[in-house]
Amino acid sequence: MFDTRLLGRRPGAMQSEQRTVAAPARMGLDLIAIAAGAPIELDLRLESVVEGVLVTGTVNAEAAGECSRCLGPLTQHVELYLTELFAYPGSITASTSEEDEVPRIEDDALNLEQVLVDTLGLELPLRPLCREDCAGLCLECGIDLAIAEPGHGHDRMDPRWAALAAKFGDPAADQPDDQASQDLQTEEN
Ligand SMILES: [Zn+2]
């Protein structure tokens, strides 16, 4: 929340804001987010323009989550660059746009939370990785391939897969009526 009264409404007036705030809630995506209460460093410039207040600057924070391949914990530094107009109520911008397109100044204050949530949603990776070349988990035994022995693999096929492979390896087995007609023949004989 920023109070815009100090800034005043004279276009061109400027105010810089350097603050560290605590995240009011978990902000981010399912697999990676800034935790509630985690510090968020704001280095912003508020500039009065005819239609409202233009906020520009950087936001720095640490996001935490889990690797989408190996499910190990990970942290990622997040740096966001903001350029956001907050419209004065009653301005032309406010009357020609929706509130979810252009945020509003309400009671002489602008609330950055929704802008941060939206920007994080675009900037954070949908599938975060603990490192670029994370090998993930072995599909057969689930071991983290990063700590498995070199060339980790499974020579023996799981009996269930072996049964499937045998079934689908035999073209005749694909025809569901086959077994039934054989049974019928056996009865007739
Ligand atoms: Zn990983």
CSV table of C-alpha atoms and ligand atoms in Angstrom, one decimal:
chain,number,residue,atom,x,y,z
A,1,MET,CA,0.0,0.0,0.0
A,2,PHE,CA,1.3,3.4,-0.9
A,3,ASP,CA,-0.2,6.7,0.2
A,4,THR,CA,-0.4,9.0,-2.8
A,5,ARG,CA,-1.3,12.1,-0.8
A,6,LEU,CA,2.3,13.2,-0.3
A,7,LEU,CA,2.9,12.9,-4.1
A,8,GLY,CA,0.0,15.2,-4.8
A,9,ARG,CA,-1.8,15.4,-8.1
A,10,ARG,CA,0.4,17.9,-10.0
A,11,PRO,CA,1.5,16.0,-13.1
A,12,GLY,CA,5.3,15.4,-13.1
A,13,ALA,CA,5.6,15.2,-9.3
A,14,MET,CA,7.7,12.2,-8.3
A,15,GLN,CA,8.5,10.2,-5.3
A,16,SER,CA,10.8,7.3,-4.8
A,17,GLU,CA,10.0,4.5,-2.5
A,18,GLN,CA,12.5,2.0,-1.2
A,19,ARG,CA,11.0,-0.4,1.2
A,20,THR,CA,11.1,-4.0,2.2
A,21,VAL,CA,7.7,-5.4,3.0
A,22,ALA,CA,6.5,-8.9,4.1
A,23,ALA,CA,4.5,-10.8,1.5
A,24,PRO,CA,0.9,-10.5,2.7
A,25,ALA,CA,0.1,-14.0,1.5
A,26,ARG,CA,1.7,-16.8,-0.6
A,27,MET,CA,2.2,-15.3,-4.0
A,28,GLY,CA,2.9,-17.3,-7.1
A,29,LEU,CA,2.2,-20.6,-8.8
A,30,ASP,CA,1.5,-24.1,-7.6
A,31,LEU,CA,5.1,-25.3,-7.8
A,32,ILE,CA,6.9,-22.1,-6.9
A,33,ALA,CA,5.9,-19.0,-5.0
A,34,ILE,CA,7.0,-16.2,-2.6
A,35,ALA,CA,6.0,-17.6,0.8
A,36,ALA,CA,3.7,-15.6,3.0
A,37,GLY,CA,5.8,-13.3,5.2
A,38,ALA,CA,8.9,-13.5,3.0
A,39,PRO,CA,10.6,-10.2,2.4
A,40,ILE,CA,9.9,-8.4,-0.8
A,41,GLU,CA,12.3,-5.5,-1.7
A,42,LEU,CA,10.6,-2.7,-3.5
A,43,ASP,CA,12.6,0.0,-5.4
A,44,LEU,CA,9.9,2.1,-7.0
A,45,ARG,CA,9.3,5.5,-8.5
A,46,LEU,CA,5.8,7.0,-8.2
A,47,GLU,CA,5.1,9.6,-10.8
A,48,SER,CA,2.0,11.8,-10.9
A,49,VAL,CA,0.5,11.9,-14.4
A,50,VAL,CA,-2.8,13.4,-15.6
A,51,GLU,CA,-4.7,10.1,-15.3
A,52,GLY,CA,-3.2,8.7,-12.2
A,53,VAL,CA,0.0,7.6,-10.7
A,54,LEU,CA,2.6,5.7,-12.8
A,55,VAL,CA,4.6,3.2,-10.8
A,56,THR,CA,7.9,2.0,-12.3
A,57,GLY,CA,10.8,0.1,-10.7
A,58,THR,CA,12.0,-3.2,-9.6
A,59,VAL,CA,10.8,-5.8,-7.1
A,60,ASN,CA,13.2,-8.4,-5.7
A,61,ALA,CA,12.4,-11.5,-3.7
A,62,GLU,CA,13.2,-15.1,-3.2
A,63,ALA,CA,10.7,-17.7,-4.4
A,64,ALA,CA,10.7,-21.2,-3.1
A,65,GLY,CA,9.2,-24.3,-4.5
A,66,GLU,CA,9.9,-27.8,-5.7
A,67,CYS,CA,11.6,-29.1,-8.9
A,68,SER,CA,9.0,-30.3,-11.4
A,69,ARG,CA,11.2,-33.2,-12.4
A,70,CYS,CA,12.8,-34.5,-9.1
A,71,LEU,CA,10.5,-32.8,-6.6
A,72,GLY,CA,13.5,-31.6,-4.7
A,73,PRO,CA,13.3,-28.2,-2.9
A,74,LEU,CA,14.5,-25.2,-4.8
A,75,THR,CA,14.8,-21.5,-4.4
A,76,GLN,CA,14.9,-18.9,-7.2
A,77,HIS,CA,15.7,-15.2,-7.1
A,78,VAL,CA,12.9,-13.2,-8.7
A,79,GLU,CA,13.4,-9.8,-10.1
A,80,LEU,CA,10.4,-8.1,-11.6
A,81,TYR,CA,10.2,-4.9,-13.5
A,82,LEU,CA,7.0,-3.0,-13.0
A,83,THR,CA,5.4,-0.3,-15.2
A,84,GLU,CA,1.9,0.1,-14.0
A,85,LEU,CA,-0.6,3.0,-14.2
A,86,PHE,CA,-2.9,3.3,-11.3
A,87,ALA,CA,-5.9,5.4,-12.4
A,88,TYR,CA,-7.6,8.1,-10.4
A,89,PRO,CA,-11.2,7.4,-9.8
A,90,GLY,CA,-13.2,9.6,-12.2
A,91,SER,CA,-10.4,9.9,-14.7
A,92,ILE,CA,-10.9,9.1,-18.4
A,93,THR,CA,-8.8,6.0,-18.0
A,94,ALA,CA,-11.0,4.8,-15.1
A,95,SER,CA,-14.1,5.4,-17.1
A,96,THR,CA,-12.8,3.6,-20.2
A,97,SER,CA,-11.2,0.6,-18.7
A,98,GLU,CA,-12.0,-2.3,-16.4
A,99,GLU,CA,-10.6,-2.4,-13.0
A,100,ASP,CA,-8.7,-5.7,-13.7
A,101,GLU,CA,-7.1,-4.0,-16.7
A,102,VAL,CA,-6.0,-0.8,-15.0
A,103,PRO,CA,-5.8,-0.8,-11.2
A,104,ARG,CA,-7.4,2.1,-9.4
A,105,ILE,CA,-6.2,4.5,-6.7
A,106,GLU,CA,-8.7,4.1,-3.9
A,107,ASP,CA,-8.9,6.5,-0.9
A,108,ASP,CA,-5.6,8.1,-2.0
A,109,ALA,CA,-3.8,4.8,-1.8
A,110,LEU,CA,-2.5,2.4,-4.3
A,111,ASN,CA,-2.3,-1.3,-3.5
A,112,LEU,CA,0.4,-3.2,-5.3
A,113,GLU,CA,-0.6,-6.6,-4.2
A,114,GLN,CA,-2.7,-7.6,-7.2
A,115,VAL,CA,-0.1,-6.2,-9.6
A,116,LEU,CA,2.6,-8.3,-8.0
A,117,VAL,CA,0.4,-11.4,-8.0
A,118,ASP,CA,-0.4,-10.9,-11.7
A,119,THR,CA,3.3,-10.2,-12.7
A,120,LEU,CA,4.5,-13.2,-10.7
A,121,GLY,CA,2.1,-15.4,-12.5
A,122,LEU,CA,3.6,-14.4,-15.8
A,123,GLU,CA,7.3,-14.4,-14.7
A,124,LEU,CA,7.6,-17.5,-12.5
A,125,PRO,CA,8.2,-20.8,-14.4
A,126,LEU,CA,5.3,-23.2,-14.7
A,127,ARG,CA,7.7,-26.1,-14.5
A,128,PRO,CA,10.6,-25.0,-12.3
A,129,LEU,CA,13.8,-27.0,-12.3
A,130,CYS,CA,16.3,-27.4,-9.4
A,131,ARG,CA,18.9,-27.0,-12.2
A,132,GLU,CA,18.8,-26.8,-15.9
A,133,ASP,CA,19.9,-30.4,-16.5
A,134,CYS,CA,18.0,-32.0,-13.7
A,135,ALA,CA,17.7,-35.7,-14.8
A,136,GLY,CA,14.5,-36.2,-12.7
A,137,LEU,CA,13.5,-39.5,-11.2
A,138,CYS,CA,14.0,-43.0,-12.6
A,139,LEU,CA,10.7,-44.0,-14.2
A,140,GLU,CA,10.9,-47.5,-13.0
A,141,CYS,CA,12.1,-47.2,-9.4
A,142,GLY,CA,11.6,-43.5,-8.6
A,143,ILE,CA,15.2,-42.9,-7.4
A,144,ASP,CA,16.6,-39.4,-8.0
A,145,LEU,CA,18.9,-40.0,-11.0
A,146,ALA,CA,21.2,-37.2,-9.7
A,147,ILE,CA,22.2,-39.5,-6.8
A,148,ALA,CA,21.8,-42.9,-8.5
A,149,GLU,CA,24.9,-44.8,-9.6
A,150,PRO,CA,26.2,-43.8,-13.1
A,151,GLY,CA,24.2,-45.6,-15.9
A,152,HIS,CA,21.4,-46.5,-13.4
A,153,GLY,CA,18.9,-48.7,-15.2
A,154,HIS,CA,16.8,-51.8,-14.9
A,155,ASP,CA,17.6,-54.8,-17.0
A,156,ARG,CA,14.8,-56.9,-15.6
A,157,MET,CA,11.4,-55.9,-16.8
A,158,ASP,CA,8.6,-55.5,-14.2
A,159,PRO,CA,6.5,-58.7,-14.5
A,160,ARG,CA,3.3,-56.6,-15.2
A,161,TRP,CA,5.1,-54.8,-18.1
A,162,ALA,CA,6.4,-58.1,-19.3
A,163,ALA,CA,2.9,-59.5,-19.4
A,164,LEU,CA,1.7,-56.4,-21.4
A,165,ALA,CA,4.6,-56.6,-23.8
A,166,ALA,CA,3.9,-60.3,-24.4
A,167,LYS,CA,0.3,-59.5,-25.0
A,168,PHE,CA,0.8,-56.6,-27.4
A,169,GLY,CA,3.8,-58.3,-29.1
A,170,ASP,CA,1.4,-61.0,-30.4
A,171,PRO,CA,-1.0,-59.5,-33.0
A,172,ALA,CA,-3.5,-62.3,-32.6
A,173,ALA,CA,-4.0,-61.3,-28.9
A,174,ASP,CA,-5.3,-57.9,-30.1
A,175,GLN,CA,-8.5,-59.4,-31.3
A,176,PRO,CA,-10.8,-59.7,-28.4
A,177,ASP,CA,-13.2,-62.2,-30.1
A,178,ASP,CA,-10.3,-64.6,-30.8
A,179,GLN,CA,-10.3,-66.3,-27.4
A,180,ALA,CA,-14.1,-66.5,-27.4
A,181,SER,CA,-14.3,-68.2,-30.9
A,182,GLN,CA,-11.5,-70.6,-29.8
A,183,ASP,CA,-13.6,-71.5,-26.7
A,184,LEU,CA,-16.6,-72.0,-29.0
A,185,GLN,CA,-14.7,-74.4,-31.2
A,186,THR,CA,-13.5,-76.3,-28.2
A,187,GLU,CA,-17.1,-76.8,-27.1
A,188,GLU,CA,-18.2,-77.9,-30.6
A,189,ASN,CA,-15.4,-80.4,-30.7
B,1,ZN,ZN,15.4,-31.6,-10.0
